[in-house]
């Protein structure tokens, strides 16, 4: 589903679900002034198309993970596909993207402790094609928003 195919009602439904992914369709329908069946149909269509994912977002610090960090990697371009496949498989890696600038891979990681972090960094270092790595520890999250503005 492309951006142009989302109308105002689709965006409003997404906005409601971003506020509370467990909000009942009947409540969304009442809020938006449309039939519940319309909300159910559109939400299902958005989910099936991959435009919308409804997930639980736990707080890693409250679940026993003491370390939250970004790892900035520079890899040879020819090694990127294999590096991505390997890094994607590491359980501590929560977010992985390619980028432009002085690094071409960004990872957000969570680790239980410094020993877990040290072990993970050793694993990352074994990844073929990695030329440089920088780890940036996060002390406190001041704003976290999972999702994008429903307005487009």
Coordinates of N, CA and C in Angstrom, one line a residue:
X1 N 0.9 -1.2 0.0 CA 0.0 0.0 0.0 C 0.9 1.2 0.0
X2 N 0.7 2.1 -1.0 CA 1.6 3.3 -1.1 C 0.9 4.4 -0.4
X3 N 1.7 5.4 0.0 CA 1.3 6.5 0.7 C 0.1 7.2 0.1
X4 N 0.1 7.3 -1.2 CA -1.1 8.0 -1.9 C -2.4 7.3 -1.7
X5 N -2.3 6.0 -1.4 CA -3.6 5.2 -1.2 C -4.2 5.3 0.2
X6 N -3.5 6.0 1.1 CA -4.1 6.2 2.4 C -4.9 7.5 2.4
X7 N -6.2 7.4 2.7 CA -7.0 8.6 2.8 C -7.1 9.1 4.2
X8 N -7.8 10.2 4.4 CA -7.9 10.8 5.7 C -8.4 9.8 6.8
X9 N -9.4 9.0 6.4 CA -9.9 8.0 7.4 C -8.9 7.0 7.8
X10 N -8.1 6.5 6.8 CA -7.0 5.5 7.1 C -6.0 6.2 8.1
X11 N -5.7 7.4 7.8 CA -4.7 8.1 8.6 C -5.2 8.3 10.0
X12 N -6.5 8.6 10.1 CA -7.1 8.8 11.5 C -7.2 7.5 12.2
X13 N -7.4 6.4 11.6 CA -7.4 5.1 12.2 C -6.0 4.8 12.7
X14 N -5.0 5.0 11.9 CA -3.6 4.7 12.3 C -3.3 5.6 13.5
X15 N -3.7 6.9 13.5 CA -3.4 7.8 14.6 C -4.0 7.2 15.9
X16 N -5.3 6.8 15.8 CA -5.9 6.2 17.0 C -5.2 5.0 17.5
X17 N -4.8 4.1 16.6 CA -4.1 2.9 17.0 C -2.7 3.2 17.5
X18 N -2.0 4.3 17.1 CA -0.7 4.7 17.6 C -0.8 5.1 19.0
X19 N -1.9 5.8 19.4 CA -2.1 6.2 20.8 C -2.4 5.0 21.7
X20 N -3.1 4.0 21.2 CA -3.4 2.8 21.9 C -3.7 1.6 21.0
X21 N -2.7 0.8 20.8 CA -2.9 -0.3 19.8 C -4.0 -1.3 20.2
X22 N -4.4 -1.2 21.5 CA -5.5 -2.1 22.0 C -6.8 -1.5 22.0
X23 N -6.9 -0.3 21.5 CA -8.2 0.5 21.5 C -9.2 -0.3 20.6
X24 N -10.4 -0.6 21.2 CA -11.4 -1.3 20.4 C -11.8 -0.6 19.2
X25 N -12.1 -1.3 18.1 CA -12.6 -0.7 16.9 C -13.9 0.1 17.1
X26 N -14.7 -0.4 18.0 CA -16.0 0.3 18.2 C -15.7 1.7 18.8
X27 N -14.7 1.8 19.7 CA -14.3 3.1 20.2 C -13.8 4.0 19.2
X28 N -12.9 3.5 18.3 CA -12.3 4.2 17.2 C -13.5 4.7 16.3
X29 N -14.4 3.8 16.0 CA -15.5 4.1 15.1 C -16.3 5.3 15.7
X30 N -16.6 5.2 17.0 CA -17.4 6.2 17.6 C -16.7 7.6 17.6
X31 N -15.4 7.5 17.9 CA -14.6 8.8 17.9 C -14.5 9.4 16.5
X32 N -14.4 8.6 15.4 CA -14.3 9.1 14.1 C -15.7 9.3 13.4
X33 N -16.7 8.8 14.0 CA -18.0 9.0 13.4 C -18.3 8.1 12.2
X34 N -17.8 6.9 12.2 CA -18.0 5.9 11.1 C -18.4 4.6 11.7
X35 N -19.0 3.7 10.9 CA -19.4 2.4 11.4 C -18.2 1.5 11.8
X36 N -18.4 0.7 12.8 CA -17.3 -0.2 13.3 C -16.8 -1.1 12.2
X37 N -17.7 -1.6 11.4 CA -17.3 -2.5 10.3 C -16.3 -1.8 9.3
X38 N -16.4 -0.5 9.1 CA -15.5 0.3 8.3 C -14.1 0.3 8.9
X39 N -14.1 0.6 10.2 CA -12.8 0.6 10.9 C -12.1 -0.7 10.9
X40 N -12.9 -1.8 11.2 CA -12.4 -3.1 11.2 C -11.8 -3.5 9.8
X41 N -12.6 -3.2 8.7 CA -12.1 -3.5 7.4 C -10.8 -2.7 7.0
X42 N -10.8 -1.4 7.3 CA -9.6 -0.6 7.0 C -8.4 -1.0 7.8
X43 N -8.6 -1.3 9.1 CA -7.5 -1.7 9.9 C -6.9 -3.0 9.5
X44 N -7.8 -3.9 9.1 CA -7.3 -5.2 8.6 C -6.6 -5.1 7.3
X45 N -7.1 -4.2 6.4 CA -6.4 -4.0 5.2 C -5.0 -3.4 5.4
X46 N -4.9 -2.4 6.3 CA -3.6 -1.8 6.6 C -2.6 -2.8 7.2
X47 N -3.1 -3.7 8.1 CA -2.3 -4.7 8.7 C -1.8 -5.7 7.6
X48 N -2.7 -6.2 6.8 CA -2.4 -7.2 5.8 C -1.4 -6.6 4.7
X49 N -1.5 -5.3 4.5 CA -0.7 -4.7 3.5 C 0.7 -4.4 4.0
X50 N 0.9 -4.5 5.3 CA 2.2 -4.2 5.9 C 2.4 -2.8 6.3
X51 N 1.4 -1.9 6.0 CA 1.5 -0.5 6.3 C 1.3 -0.3 7.8
X52 N 0.7 -1.2 8.6 CA 0.5 -1.1 10.0 C 0.9 -2.4 10.7
X53 N 1.6 -2.2 11.8 CA 2.0 -3.4 12.7 C 1.6 -2.9 14.1
X54 N 0.8 -3.8 14.8 CA 0.4 -3.5 16.1 C 1.3 -4.4 17.0
X55 N 2.1 -3.8 17.9 CA 3.0 -4.6 18.7 C 3.1 -4.0 20.1
X56 N 3.5 -4.8 21.0 CA 3.8 -4.3 22.4 C 5.2 -3.8 22.4
X57 N 5.4 -2.6 23.1 CA 6.7 -2.0 23.2 C 7.1 -2.0 24.7
X58 N 7.9 -3.0 25.1 CA 8.3 -3.1 26.5 C 9.5 -2.1 26.7
X59 N 9.6 -1.7 27.9 CA 10.7 -0.8 28.3 C 11.9 -1.7 28.7
X60 N 13.0 -1.8 27.9 CA 14.1 -2.7 28.2 C 14.7 -2.5 29.6
X61 N 14.7 -1.2 30.1 CA 15.4 -1.0 31.4 C 14.6 -1.6 32.5
X62 N 13.3 -1.7 32.3 CA 12.4 -2.3 33.4 C 12.3 -3.8 33.3
X63 N 12.9 -4.3 32.2 CA 12.9 -5.8 32.0 C 14.3 -6.4 32.2
X64 N 15.2 -5.7 32.9 CA 16.4 -6.3 33.3 C 17.6 -6.0 32.3
X65 N 17.4 -5.1 31.4 CA 18.5 -4.8 30.5 C 19.1 -3.4 31.0
X66 N 20.4 -3.5 31.4 CA 21.0 -2.3 31.9 C 21.6 -1.4 30.9
X67 N 21.8 -1.9 29.7 CA 22.5 -1.1 28.6 C 21.7 -1.0 27.4
X68 N 21.5 0.3 27.0 CA 20.9 0.6 25.8 C 21.9 1.4 25.0
X69 N 22.2 1.1 23.8 CA 23.2 1.8 23.0 C 23.0 1.8 21.5
X70 N 23.6 2.7 20.9 CA 23.7 2.7 19.4 C 25.1 2.3 19.0
X71 N 25.1 1.5 18.0 CA 26.4 1.1 17.4 C 26.4 1.6 16.0
X72 N 27.5 2.4 15.7 CA 27.6 3.0 14.4 C 28.7 2.2 13.7
X73 N 28.4 1.6 12.5 CA 29.4 0.8 11.8 C 29.7 1.3 10.4
X74 N 30.9 1.2 10.1 CA 31.3 1.5 8.7 C 31.8 0.1 8.1
X75 N 31.1 -0.3 7.0 CA 31.4 -1.5 6.4 C 31.7 -1.3 4.9
X76 N 32.5 -2.2 4.3 CA 32.7 -2.1 2.9 C 31.4 -2.3 2.2
X77 N 31.1 -1.5 1.1 CA 29.8 -1.7 0.4 C 29.5 -3.1 -0.1
X78 N 30.5 -3.8 -0.5 CA 30.3 -5.1 -1.0 C 30.0 -6.1 0.1
X79 N 30.3 -5.8 1.3 CA 30.1 -6.7 2.4 C 28.7 -6.4 3.1
X80 N 28.0 -5.3 2.7 CA 26.8 -4.9 3.4 C 25.7 -6.0 3.5
X81 N 25.4 -6.7 2.3 CA 24.3 -7.7 2.4 C 24.6 -8.8 3.4
X82 N 25.8 -9.3 3.4 CA 26.2 -10.4 4.3 C 26.3 -9.9 5.8
X83 N 26.8 -8.7 6.0 CA 26.9 -8.1 7.3 C 25.5 -7.9 7.9
X84 N 24.6 -7.4 7.1 CA 23.2 -7.1 7.5 C 22.5 -8.5 7.9
X85 N 22.7 -9.5 7.1 CA 22.1 -10.8 7.4 C 22.7 -11.3 8.7
X86 N 24.0 -11.2 9.0 CA 24.6 -11.7 10.2 C 24.1 -10.8 11.4
X87 N 24.1 -9.5 11.3 CA 23.8 -8.6 12.4 C 22.3 -8.8 12.8
X88 N 21.5 -9.0 11.8 CA 20.0 -9.1 12.0 C 19.8 -10.3 12.9
X89 N 20.6 -11.3 12.9 CA 20.4 -12.5 13.7 C 20.9 -12.4 15.1
X90 N 21.5 -11.3 15.5 CA 22.0 -11.2 16.9 C 20.8 -10.7 17.7
X91 N 20.5 -11.5 18.8 CA 19.3 -11.2 19.6 C 19.3 -9.8 20.3
X92 N 20.5 -9.3 20.6 CA 20.6 -8.0 21.2 C 20.3 -6.8 20.3
X93 N 20.3 -7.1 19.0 CA 20.1 -6.0 18.0 C 18.6 -5.8 17.9
X94 N 18.1 -4.6 18.2 CA 16.7 -4.3 18.2 C 16.3 -3.5 16.9
X95 N 17.3 -2.8 16.4 CA 17.0 -2.0 15.2 C 18.3 -2.0 14.4
X96 N 18.1 -2.1 13.1 CA 19.2 -2.2 12.2 C 18.8 -1.4 10.9
X97 N 19.6 -0.5 10.5 CA 19.3 0.2 9.2 C 20.6 0.6 8.5
X98 N 20.5 0.8 7.2 CA 21.6 1.3 6.4 C 21.5 2.8 6.4
X99 N 22.6 3.5 6.2 CA 22.6 4.9 6.4 C 23.7 5.5 5.4
X100 N 23.6 6.9 5.3 CA 24.7 7.6 4.6 C 25.5 8.4 5.6
X101 N 26.6 8.9 5.2 CA 27.5 9.7 6.0 C 28.7 8.9 6.4
X102 N 29.3 9.2 7.5 CA 30.5 8.6 7.9 C 30.4 7.1 8.3
X103 N 29.2 6.7 8.6 CA 28.9 5.2 8.8 C 27.8 4.8 7.8
X104 N 27.7 3.5 7.6 CA 26.6 3.0 6.7 C 25.7 2.0 7.3
X105 N 25.9 1.7 8.6 CA 25.0 0.8 9.4 C 24.8 1.4 10.8
X106 N 23.5 1.4 11.2 CA 23.1 1.9 12.5 C 22.4 0.7 13.2
X107 N 22.9 0.4 14.4 CA 22.2 -0.6 15.2 C 21.8 0.0 16.6
X108 N 20.6 -0.3 17.0 CA 20.3 0.0 18.4 C 20.3 -1.4 19.1
X109 N 20.9 -1.4 20.2 CA 21.1 -2.7 20.9 C 20.6 -2.6 22.4
X110 N 20.3 -3.7 23.0 CA 20.0 -3.8 24.4 C 20.8 -4.9 24.9
X111 N 21.5 -4.7 26.1 CA 22.3 -5.8 26.7 C 22.0 -5.8 28.2
X112 N 22.1 -7.0 28.7 CA 21.8 -7.2 30.2 C 22.8 -6.5 31.1
X113 N 24.1 -6.5 30.7 CA 25.1 -5.9 31.5 C 26.4 -5.7 30.6
X114 N 27.4 -5.2 31.2 CA 28.7 -4.9 30.5 C 29.3 -6.2 29.9
X115 N 29.1 -7.3 30.5 CA 29.6 -8.6 30.0 C 28.9 -9.0 28.7
X116 N 27.6 -8.8 28.7 CA 26.8 -9.1 27.5 C 27.2 -8.1 26.4
X117 N 27.4 -6.8 26.7 CA 27.8 -5.8 25.8 C 29.2 -6.2 25.2
X118 N 30.1 -6.6 26.0 CA 31.4 -7.0 25.6 C 31.4 -8.2 24.6
X119 N 30.6 -9.1 25.0 CA 30.4 -10.3 24.1 C 29.8 -9.9 22.8
X120 N 28.8 -9.1 22.8 CA 28.1 -8.6 21.6 C 29.1 -7.9 20.7
X121 N 29.9 -7.0 21.3 CA 30.8 -6.2 20.5 C 31.9 -7.1 19.8
X122 N 32.2 -8.2 20.5 CA 33.2 -9.1 20.0 C 32.6 -9.8 18.8
X123 N 31.3 -10.2 18.9 CA 30.6 -10.8 17.8 C 30.5 -9.9 16.6
X124 N 30.1 -8.6 16.8 CA 30.0 -7.6 15.8 C 31.4 -7.5 15.1
X125 N 32.5 -7.5 15.9 CA 33.8 -7.4 15.3 C 34.2 -8.5 14.4
X126 N 33.6 -9.7 14.6 CA 33.9 -10.8 13.7 C 33.2 -10.8 12.4
X127 N 32.3 -9.8 12.2 CA 31.5 -9.7 11.0 C 32.4 -9.2 9.9
X128 N 32.5 -10.0 8.8 CA 33.3 -9.7 7.7 C 32.9 -8.4 7.0
X129 N 33.9 -7.6 6.7 CA 33.7 -6.3 6.0 C 33.5 -5.1 6.9
X130 N 33.4 -5.3 8.2 CA 33.3 -4.2 9.2 C 34.7 -3.5 9.3
X131 N 34.7 -2.2 9.0 CA 36.0 -1.5 9.0 C 36.2 -0.6 10.3
X132 N 35.0 -0.2 10.8 CA 35.1 0.7 12.0 C 33.8 0.6 12.8
X133 N 33.9 0.7 14.1 CA 32.7 0.7 14.9 C 32.9 1.7 16.0
X134 N 31.7 2.3 16.4 CA 31.7 3.2 17.5 C 30.4 2.9 18.3
X135 N 30.5 2.7 19.6 CA 29.4 2.4 20.5 C 29.1 3.7 21.3
X136 N 27.8 4.1 21.2 CA 27.3 5.2 22.0 C 26.3 4.8 23.0
X137 N 26.7 4.8 24.3 CA 25.8 4.4 25.3 C 24.7 5.5 25.6
X138 N 23.5 5.0 25.8 CA 22.4 5.9 26.1 C 22.1 5.9 27.6
X139 N 22.2 7.0 28.2 CA 21.9 7.1 29.7 C 20.5 7.1 30.0
X140 N 19.7 8.0 29.3 CA 18.3 8.2 29.7 C 17.6 8.6 28.4
X141 N 16.5 8.0 28.1 CA 15.6 8.3 27.0 C 14.7 9.5 27.4
X142 N 14.7 10.6 26.7 CA 13.9 11.7 27.0 C 12.6 11.8 26.1
X143 N 12.7 11.2 25.0 CA 11.5 11.1 24.1 C 11.6 9.8 23.3
X144 N 10.5 9.1 23.3 CA 10.5 7.8 22.5 C 9.1 7.8 21.8
X145 N 9.1 7.7 20.5 CA 7.9 7.5 19.8 C 8.1 6.5 18.8
X146 N 7.3 5.4 18.9 CA 7.4 4.3 17.9 C 6.3 4.6 16.9
X147 N 6.6 4.9 15.8 CA 5.6 5.2 14.8 C 5.9 6.5 14.1
X148 N 5.0 6.8 13.2 CA 5.2 8.1 12.5 C 3.9 8.9 12.5
X149 N 4.0 10.1 12.3 CA 2.8 11.0 12.3 C 1.8 10.4 11.3
X150 N 0.6 10.2 11.7 CA -0.4 9.6 10.8 C -0.8 10.6 9.7
X151 N -0.5 11.8 9.9 CA -0.9 12.8 8.9 C -0.1 12.7 7.6
X152 N 1.0 12.0 7.5 CA 1.7 11.8 6.3 C 2.7 12.8 6.0

